[in-house]
Coordinates of C-alpha atoms and ligand atoms in Angstrom, one line a residue:
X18 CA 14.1 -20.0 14.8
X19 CA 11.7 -17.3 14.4
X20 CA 10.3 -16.3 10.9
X21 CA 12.8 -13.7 9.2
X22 CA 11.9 -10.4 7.1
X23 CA 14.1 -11.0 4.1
X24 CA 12.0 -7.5 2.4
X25 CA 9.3 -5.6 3.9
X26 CA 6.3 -7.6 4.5
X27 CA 8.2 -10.7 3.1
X28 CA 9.4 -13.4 5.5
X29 CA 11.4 -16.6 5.3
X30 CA 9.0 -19.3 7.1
X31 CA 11.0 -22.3 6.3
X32 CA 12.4 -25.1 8.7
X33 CA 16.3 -26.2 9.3
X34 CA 17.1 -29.8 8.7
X35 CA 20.1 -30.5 10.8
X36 CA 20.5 -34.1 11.3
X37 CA 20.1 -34.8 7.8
X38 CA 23.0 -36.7 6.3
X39 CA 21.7 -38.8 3.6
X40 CA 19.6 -36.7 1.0
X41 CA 18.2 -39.3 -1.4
X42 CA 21.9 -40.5 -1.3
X43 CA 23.8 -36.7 -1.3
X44 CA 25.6 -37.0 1.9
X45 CA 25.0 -33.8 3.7
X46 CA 27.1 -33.3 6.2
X47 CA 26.0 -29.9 7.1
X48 CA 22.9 -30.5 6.9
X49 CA 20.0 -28.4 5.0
X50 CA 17.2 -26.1 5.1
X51 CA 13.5 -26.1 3.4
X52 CA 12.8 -22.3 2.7
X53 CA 9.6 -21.2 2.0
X54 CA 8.3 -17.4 2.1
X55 CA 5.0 -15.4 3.2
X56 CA 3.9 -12.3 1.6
X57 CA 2.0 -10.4 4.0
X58 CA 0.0 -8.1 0.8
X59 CA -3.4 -7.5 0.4
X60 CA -4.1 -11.3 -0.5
X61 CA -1.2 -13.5 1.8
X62 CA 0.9 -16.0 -0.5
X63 CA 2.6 -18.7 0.7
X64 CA 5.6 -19.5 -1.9
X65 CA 6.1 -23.1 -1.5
X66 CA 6.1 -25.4 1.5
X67 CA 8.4 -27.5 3.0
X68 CA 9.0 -31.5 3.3
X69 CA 6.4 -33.6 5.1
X70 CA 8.3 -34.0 8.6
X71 CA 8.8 -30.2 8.7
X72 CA 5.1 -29.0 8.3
X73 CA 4.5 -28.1 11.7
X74 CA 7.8 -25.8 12.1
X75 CA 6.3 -23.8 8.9
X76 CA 3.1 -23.9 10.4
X77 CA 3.9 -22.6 13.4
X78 CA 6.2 -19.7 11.6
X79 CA 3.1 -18.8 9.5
X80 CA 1.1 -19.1 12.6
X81 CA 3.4 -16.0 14.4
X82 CA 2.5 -13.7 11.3
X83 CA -0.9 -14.6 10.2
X84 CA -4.0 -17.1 10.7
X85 CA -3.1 -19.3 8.0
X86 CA -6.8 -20.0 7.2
X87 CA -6.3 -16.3 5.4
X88 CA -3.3 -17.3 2.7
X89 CA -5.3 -16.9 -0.4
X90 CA -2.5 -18.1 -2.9
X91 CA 0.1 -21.3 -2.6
X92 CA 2.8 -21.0 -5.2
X93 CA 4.6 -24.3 -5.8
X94 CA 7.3 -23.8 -7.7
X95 CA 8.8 -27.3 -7.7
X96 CA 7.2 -30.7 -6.3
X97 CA 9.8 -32.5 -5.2
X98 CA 9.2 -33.9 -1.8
X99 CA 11.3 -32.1 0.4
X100 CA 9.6 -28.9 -0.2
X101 CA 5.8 -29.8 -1.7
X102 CA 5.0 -32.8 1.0
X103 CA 3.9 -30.1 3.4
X104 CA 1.0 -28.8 0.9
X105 CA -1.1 -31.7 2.8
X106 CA -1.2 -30.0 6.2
X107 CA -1.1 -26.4 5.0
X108 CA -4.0 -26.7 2.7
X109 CA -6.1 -28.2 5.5
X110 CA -5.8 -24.8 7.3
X111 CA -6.1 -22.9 4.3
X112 CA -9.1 -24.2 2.3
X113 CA -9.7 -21.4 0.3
X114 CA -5.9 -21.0 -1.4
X115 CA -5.9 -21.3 -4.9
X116 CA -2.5 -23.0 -5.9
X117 CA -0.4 -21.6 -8.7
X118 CA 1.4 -23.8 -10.3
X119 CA 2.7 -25.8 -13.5
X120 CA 1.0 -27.9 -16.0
X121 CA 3.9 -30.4 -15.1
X122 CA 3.5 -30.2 -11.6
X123 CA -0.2 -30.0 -11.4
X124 CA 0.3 -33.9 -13.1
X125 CA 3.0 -34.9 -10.9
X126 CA 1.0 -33.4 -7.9
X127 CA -1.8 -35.2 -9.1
X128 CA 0.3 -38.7 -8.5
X129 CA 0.7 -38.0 -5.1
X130 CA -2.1 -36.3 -3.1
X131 CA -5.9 -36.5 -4.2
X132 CA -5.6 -33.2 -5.4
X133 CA -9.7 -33.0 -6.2
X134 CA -9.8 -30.9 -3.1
X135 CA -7.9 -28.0 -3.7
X136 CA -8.5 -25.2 -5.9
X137 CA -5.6 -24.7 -9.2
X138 CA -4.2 -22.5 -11.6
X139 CA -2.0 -23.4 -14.4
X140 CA 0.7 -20.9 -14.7
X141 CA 2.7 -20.7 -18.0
X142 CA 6.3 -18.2 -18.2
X143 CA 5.7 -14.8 -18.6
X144 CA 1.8 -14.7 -16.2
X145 CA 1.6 -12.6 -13.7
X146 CA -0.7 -12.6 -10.7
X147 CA -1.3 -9.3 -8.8
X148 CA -1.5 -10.2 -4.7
X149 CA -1.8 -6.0 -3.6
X150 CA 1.2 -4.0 -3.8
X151 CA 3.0 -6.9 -5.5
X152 CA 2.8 -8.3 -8.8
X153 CA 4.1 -12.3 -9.3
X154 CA 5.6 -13.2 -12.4
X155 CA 6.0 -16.6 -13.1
X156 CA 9.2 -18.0 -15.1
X157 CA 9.2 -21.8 -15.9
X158 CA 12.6 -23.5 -16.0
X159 CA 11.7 -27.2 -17.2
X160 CA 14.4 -29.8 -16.3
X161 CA 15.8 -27.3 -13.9
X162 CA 15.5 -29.3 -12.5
X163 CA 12.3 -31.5 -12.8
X164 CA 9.5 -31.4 -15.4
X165 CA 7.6 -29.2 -13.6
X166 CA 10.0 -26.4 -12.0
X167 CA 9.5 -23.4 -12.2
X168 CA 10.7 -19.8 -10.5
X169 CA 8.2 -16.9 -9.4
X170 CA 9.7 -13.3 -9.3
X171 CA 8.3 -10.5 -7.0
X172 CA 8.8 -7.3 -9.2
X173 CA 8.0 -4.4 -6.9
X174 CA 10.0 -6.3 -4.6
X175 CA 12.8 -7.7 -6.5
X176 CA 13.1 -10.9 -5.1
X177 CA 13.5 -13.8 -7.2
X178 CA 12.2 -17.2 -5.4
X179 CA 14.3 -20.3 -7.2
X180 CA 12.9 -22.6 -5.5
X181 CA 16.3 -25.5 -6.0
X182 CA 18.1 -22.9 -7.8
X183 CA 21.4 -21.1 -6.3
X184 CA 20.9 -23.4 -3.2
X185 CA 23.1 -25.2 -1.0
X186 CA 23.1 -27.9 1.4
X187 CA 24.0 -25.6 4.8
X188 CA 22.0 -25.7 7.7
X189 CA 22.8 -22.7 9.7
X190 CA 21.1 -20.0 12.0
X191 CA 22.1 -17.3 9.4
X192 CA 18.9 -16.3 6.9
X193 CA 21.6 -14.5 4.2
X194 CA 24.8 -15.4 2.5
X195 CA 26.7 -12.1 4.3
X196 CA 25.6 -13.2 7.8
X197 CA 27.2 -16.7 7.1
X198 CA 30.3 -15.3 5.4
X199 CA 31.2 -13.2 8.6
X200 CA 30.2 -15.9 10.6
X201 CA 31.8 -19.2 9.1
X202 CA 33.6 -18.6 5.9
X203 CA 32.8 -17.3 2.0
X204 CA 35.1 -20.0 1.2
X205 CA 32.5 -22.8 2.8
X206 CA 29.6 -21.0 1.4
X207 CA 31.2 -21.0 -2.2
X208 CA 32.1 -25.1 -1.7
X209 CA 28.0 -25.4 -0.9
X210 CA 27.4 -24.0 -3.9
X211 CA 29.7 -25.9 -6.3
X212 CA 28.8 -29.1 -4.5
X213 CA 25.1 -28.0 -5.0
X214 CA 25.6 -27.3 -8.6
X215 CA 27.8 -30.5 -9.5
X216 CA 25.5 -33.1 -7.7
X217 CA 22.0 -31.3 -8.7
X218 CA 22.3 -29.1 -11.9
X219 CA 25.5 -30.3 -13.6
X220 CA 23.5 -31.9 -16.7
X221 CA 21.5 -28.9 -17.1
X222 CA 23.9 -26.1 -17.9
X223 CA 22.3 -24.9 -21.4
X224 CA 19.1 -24.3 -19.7
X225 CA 20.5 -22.8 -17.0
X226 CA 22.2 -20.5 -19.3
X227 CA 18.8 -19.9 -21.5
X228 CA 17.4 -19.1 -18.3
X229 CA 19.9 -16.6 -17.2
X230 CA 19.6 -15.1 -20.6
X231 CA 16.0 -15.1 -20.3
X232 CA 16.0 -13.2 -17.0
X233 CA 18.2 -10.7 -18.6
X234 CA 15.7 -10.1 -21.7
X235 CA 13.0 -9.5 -19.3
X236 CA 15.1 -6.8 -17.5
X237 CA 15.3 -9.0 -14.0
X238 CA 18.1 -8.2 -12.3
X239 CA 16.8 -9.7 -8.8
X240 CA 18.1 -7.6 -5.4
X241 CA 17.6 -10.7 -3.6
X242 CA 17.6 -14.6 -4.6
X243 CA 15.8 -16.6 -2.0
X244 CA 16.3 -20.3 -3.1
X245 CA 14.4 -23.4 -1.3
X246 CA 17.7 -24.3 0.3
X247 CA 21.1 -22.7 2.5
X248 CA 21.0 -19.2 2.4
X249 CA 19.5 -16.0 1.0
X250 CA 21.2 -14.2 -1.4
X251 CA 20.9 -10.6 -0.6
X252 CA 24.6 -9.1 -0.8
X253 CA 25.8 -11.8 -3.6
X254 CA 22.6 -11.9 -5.7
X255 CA 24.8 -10.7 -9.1
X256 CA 27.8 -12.5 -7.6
X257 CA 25.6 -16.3 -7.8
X258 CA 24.6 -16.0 -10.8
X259 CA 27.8 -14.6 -12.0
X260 CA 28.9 -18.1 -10.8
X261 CA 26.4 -20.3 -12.4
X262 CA 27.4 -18.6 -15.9
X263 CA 30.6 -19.8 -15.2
X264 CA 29.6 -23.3 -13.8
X265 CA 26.8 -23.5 -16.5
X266 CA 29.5 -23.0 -19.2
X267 CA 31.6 -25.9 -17.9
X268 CA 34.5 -23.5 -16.7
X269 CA 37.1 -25.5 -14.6
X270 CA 40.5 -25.3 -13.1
X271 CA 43.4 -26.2 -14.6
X272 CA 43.8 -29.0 -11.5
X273 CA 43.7 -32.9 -11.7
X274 CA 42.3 -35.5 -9.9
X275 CA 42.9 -39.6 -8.7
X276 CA 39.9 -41.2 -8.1
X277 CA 40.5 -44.5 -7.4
X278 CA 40.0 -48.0 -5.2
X279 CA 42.1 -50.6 -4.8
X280 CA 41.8 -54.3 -3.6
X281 CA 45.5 -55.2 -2.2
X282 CA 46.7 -51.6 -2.3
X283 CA 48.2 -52.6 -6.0
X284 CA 46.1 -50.0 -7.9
X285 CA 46.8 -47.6 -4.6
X286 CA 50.5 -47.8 -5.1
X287 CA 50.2 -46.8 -8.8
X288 CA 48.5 -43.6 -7.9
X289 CA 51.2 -42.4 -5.8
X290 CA 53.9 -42.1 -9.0
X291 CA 51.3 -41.3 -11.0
X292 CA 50.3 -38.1 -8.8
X293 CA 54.0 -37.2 -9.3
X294 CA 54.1 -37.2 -12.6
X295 CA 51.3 -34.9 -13.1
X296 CA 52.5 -32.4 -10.3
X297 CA 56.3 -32.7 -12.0
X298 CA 54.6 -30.7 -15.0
X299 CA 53.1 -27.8 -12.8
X300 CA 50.0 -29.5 -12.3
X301 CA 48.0 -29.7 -9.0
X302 CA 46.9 -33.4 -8.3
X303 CA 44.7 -34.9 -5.7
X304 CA 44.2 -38.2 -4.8
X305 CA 41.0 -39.6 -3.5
X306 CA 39.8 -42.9 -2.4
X307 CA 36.6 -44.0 -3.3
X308 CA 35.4 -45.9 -0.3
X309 CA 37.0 -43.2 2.1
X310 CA 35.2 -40.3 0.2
X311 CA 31.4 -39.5 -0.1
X312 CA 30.3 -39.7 -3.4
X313 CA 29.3 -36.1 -3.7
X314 CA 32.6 -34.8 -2.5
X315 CA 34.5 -37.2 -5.1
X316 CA 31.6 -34.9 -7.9
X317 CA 32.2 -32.0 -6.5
X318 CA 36.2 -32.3 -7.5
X319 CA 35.6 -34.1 -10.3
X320 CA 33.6 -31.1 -11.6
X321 CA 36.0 -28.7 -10.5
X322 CA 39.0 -30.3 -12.1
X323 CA 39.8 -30.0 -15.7
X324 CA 41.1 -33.8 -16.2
X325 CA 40.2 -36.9 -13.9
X326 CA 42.6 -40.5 -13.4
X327 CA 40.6 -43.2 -12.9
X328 CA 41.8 -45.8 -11.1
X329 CA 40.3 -49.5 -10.8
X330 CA 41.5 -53.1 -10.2
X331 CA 40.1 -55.6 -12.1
X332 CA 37.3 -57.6 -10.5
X333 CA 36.0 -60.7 -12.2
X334 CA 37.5 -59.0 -15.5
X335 CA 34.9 -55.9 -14.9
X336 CA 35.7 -53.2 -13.4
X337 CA 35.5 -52.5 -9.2
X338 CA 32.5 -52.0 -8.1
X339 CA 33.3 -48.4 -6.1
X340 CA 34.8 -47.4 -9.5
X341 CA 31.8 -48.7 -12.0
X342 CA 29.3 -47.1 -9.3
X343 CA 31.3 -43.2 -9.8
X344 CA 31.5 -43.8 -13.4
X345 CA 27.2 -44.3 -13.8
X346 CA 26.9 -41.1 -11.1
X347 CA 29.0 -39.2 -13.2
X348 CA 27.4 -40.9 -16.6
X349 CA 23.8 -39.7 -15.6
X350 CA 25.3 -36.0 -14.6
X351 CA 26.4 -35.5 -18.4
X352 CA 29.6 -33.7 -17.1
X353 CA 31.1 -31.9 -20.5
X354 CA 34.8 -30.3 -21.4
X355 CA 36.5 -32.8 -18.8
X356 CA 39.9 -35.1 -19.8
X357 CA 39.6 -38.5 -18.2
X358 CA 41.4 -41.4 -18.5
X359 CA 42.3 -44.9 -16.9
X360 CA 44.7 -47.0 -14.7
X361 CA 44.7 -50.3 -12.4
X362 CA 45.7 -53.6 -11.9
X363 CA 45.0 -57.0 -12.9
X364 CA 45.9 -60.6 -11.7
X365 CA 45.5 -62.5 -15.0
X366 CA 42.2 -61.5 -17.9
X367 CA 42.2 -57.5 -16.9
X368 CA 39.4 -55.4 -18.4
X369 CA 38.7 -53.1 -15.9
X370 CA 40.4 -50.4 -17.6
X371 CA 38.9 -51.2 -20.9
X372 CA 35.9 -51.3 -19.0
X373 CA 36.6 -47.8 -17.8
X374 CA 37.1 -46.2 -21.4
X375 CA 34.0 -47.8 -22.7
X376 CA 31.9 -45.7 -20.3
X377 CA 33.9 -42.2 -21.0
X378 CA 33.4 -43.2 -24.7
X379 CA 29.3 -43.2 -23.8
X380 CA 30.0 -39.9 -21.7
X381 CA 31.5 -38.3 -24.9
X382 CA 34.7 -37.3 -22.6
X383 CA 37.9 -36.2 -23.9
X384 CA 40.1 -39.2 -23.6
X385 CA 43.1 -39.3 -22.4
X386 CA 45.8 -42.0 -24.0
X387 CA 44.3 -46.0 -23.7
X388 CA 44.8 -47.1 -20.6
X389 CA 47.9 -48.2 -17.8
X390 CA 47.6 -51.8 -16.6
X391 CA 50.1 -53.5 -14.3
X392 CA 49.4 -57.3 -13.0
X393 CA 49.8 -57.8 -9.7
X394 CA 52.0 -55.4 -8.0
X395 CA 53.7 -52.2 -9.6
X396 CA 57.9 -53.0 -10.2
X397 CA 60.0 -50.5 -10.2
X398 CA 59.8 -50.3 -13.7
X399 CA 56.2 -50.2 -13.4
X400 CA 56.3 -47.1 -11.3
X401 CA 58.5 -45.1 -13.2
X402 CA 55.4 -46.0 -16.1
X403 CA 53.1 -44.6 -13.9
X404 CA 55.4 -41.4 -12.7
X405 CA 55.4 -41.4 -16.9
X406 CA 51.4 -41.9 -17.5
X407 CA 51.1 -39.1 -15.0
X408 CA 53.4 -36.4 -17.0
X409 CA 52.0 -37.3 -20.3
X410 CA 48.7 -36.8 -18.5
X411 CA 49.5 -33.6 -17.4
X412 CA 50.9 -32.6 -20.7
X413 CA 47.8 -33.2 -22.4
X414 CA 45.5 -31.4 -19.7
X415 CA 47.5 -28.3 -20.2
X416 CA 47.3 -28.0 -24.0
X417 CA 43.4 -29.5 -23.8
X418 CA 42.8 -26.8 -21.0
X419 CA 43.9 -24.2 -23.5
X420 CA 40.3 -24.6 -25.4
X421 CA 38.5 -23.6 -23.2
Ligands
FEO8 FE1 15.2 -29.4 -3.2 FE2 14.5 -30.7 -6.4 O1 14.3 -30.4 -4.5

């Protein structure tokens, strides 16, 4: 790949990540990208770099352009390791870049390289920093979605750099959102984007909101988004953000879900009637097997749907461990405005289930009735309590969806 104009004098430098699949534990099945952008003004600025193993690609890309020994300004906008590992080789061929950065990630940079032998400035929301034609304005966004991140607008421009934010997992030869759409599909560009948002930014929706709002006070209405992942926003710019209003506010369908696991298929065979009993009220319901379903994808619909079935056998009177390990994913993602509740069986103590309503009381979720426990293997009788559980559930879902 060859570096791409995404403005004049403006260039997307970054590297494509194809082969990863495991992302700190995200699966990624369609792999990624490190962006990071070169603005050829008066004094050259590098806007981030890229993760360790990728330093030579951006090298090389800057390398096509410019010598990088002239790049008088590095703006790291979030140090997170895939995109500020590559500051290493980059600064060892530009020795006279000041970095830009935050007081939060100057610290947390500090804890990583010897930082003594590079030259800083300590940017704070609302500094600018004139590079020629262009004037940078810097925009912190702490805990959005580390300490130190921060985004860096380019006003005569109008491109907003977001470094993690309005970014998706998808590596792919197309630069921009519209080449991707009429290549592939909106549709798969839209998924990237709610898995994004439900695996990465789901706890942080108020900032994200404040931050919206405060790009709207300052008049910011970007022409293009260039985020440190996926694509480039230059047709949808209005459109993403419209979506991450909705996202940030917790919107979500009026859909359930079955996440469960089972041990001897008992817990499995309860799902079935219970599924049917939620669709026999008008309900969409989808089952998913923990186990047979990547942990981001069981997020993803989790966040999508308004109300989630849980459901776990009983394991040494604990919950399973698949289920207990979605519940503390979930539990650390702060999901808000969502119905859950609980089924599974047992073989003699129980206390999965119990188990199970514990945690969504420590969410703070909206819960759904107490619990449906069956020992050993669902009866008939037992079934038609499930297909029962299932319509009461979707009863519920429909008048709790009404709040929001
Ligand atoms: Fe893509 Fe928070 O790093």
């Amino acid at each position: 790949m060859k570096p791409v104009e995404l403005k004049k004098d403006i260039f997307w430098v970054g590297a494509i990540d194809w082969a990863v699949r495991d992302f700190h534990g995200y699966e990624t099945p369609r792999g990624t990208t490190y962006n990071n952008y070169l603005i050829l003004d008066e004094e050259v600025t590098l806007v981030d770099t890229v993760k360790y193993d990728f330093s030579e690609i951006t090298i090389k890309h800057i390398q096509e352009l410019v010598d990088p020994a002239k790049i008088k300004h590095v703006i790291i906008n979030h140090i997170e390791n895939d995109h500020a590992t590559g500051i290493d080789k980059i600064m060892d061929l530009s020795p006279d870049a000041t970095i830009h950065i935050t007081d939060r990630g100057k610290k947390g940079l500090d804890r990583f390289f010897d930082t003594s032998r590079w030259k800083f400035h300590i940017v704070k929301s609302g500094d600018t920093l004139k590079i020629g034609k262009n004037t940078l304005l810097f925009l912190e966004t702490p805990m959005v979605h580390w300490p130190d991140s921060m985004m860096t607008y380019c006003q005569e421009a109008g491109v907003l750099f977001s470094q993690d934010g309005f970014g998706q997992h998808l590596a792919s030869t197309a630069r921009f959102d519209d080449q991707f759409s009429a290549c592939v599909s909106s549709v798969v560009l839209e998924d990237a984007v709610v898995d994004y948002y439900a695996n990465i930014l789901m706890p942080f929706g108020q900032l994200i909101l404040d931050k919206i709002a405060d790009l709207q006070k300052l008049g910011i209405k970007p022409e293009i988004i260039a985020p440190d992942h996926g694509v480039i926003w230059r047709s949808q710019a209005a459109k993403v953000i419209e979506s991450y209003v909705d996202m940030a506010q917790g919107k979500a369908d009026l859909r359930a879900i079955i996440v469960y696991d089972t041990m001897w298929k008992s817990t499995e065979m309860m799902s079935v009637p219970i599924s049917e009993g939620i669709s026999s009220e008008g309900v969409d319901c989808r089952i998913l097997k923990l186990r047979a379903t990547p942990m981001n994808v069981i997020i993803k619909e989790f966040w999508k749907a308004r109300g989630t079935l849980f459901g776990t056998p009983t394991l040494n009177n604990i919950m399973y461990p698949s289920v207990a390990e979605c519940l503390t994913h979930l539990r650390g993602l702060r999901p808000k405005n969502r119905l859950a509740g609980a089924f599974g069986s047992y073989g003699w103590g129980g206390g999965a289930v119990k188990e199970a309503y514990e945690i969504f009381d420590k969410m703070g979720l909206e819960k759904f009735d107490s619990g449906l426990q069956v020992i050993y293997k669902p009866s008939s009788e037992d079934e038609e309590k499930c297909y029962r559980f299932g319509q009461e559930f979707a009863k519920r879902l429909k008048e709790y969806h009404t709040r929001f």
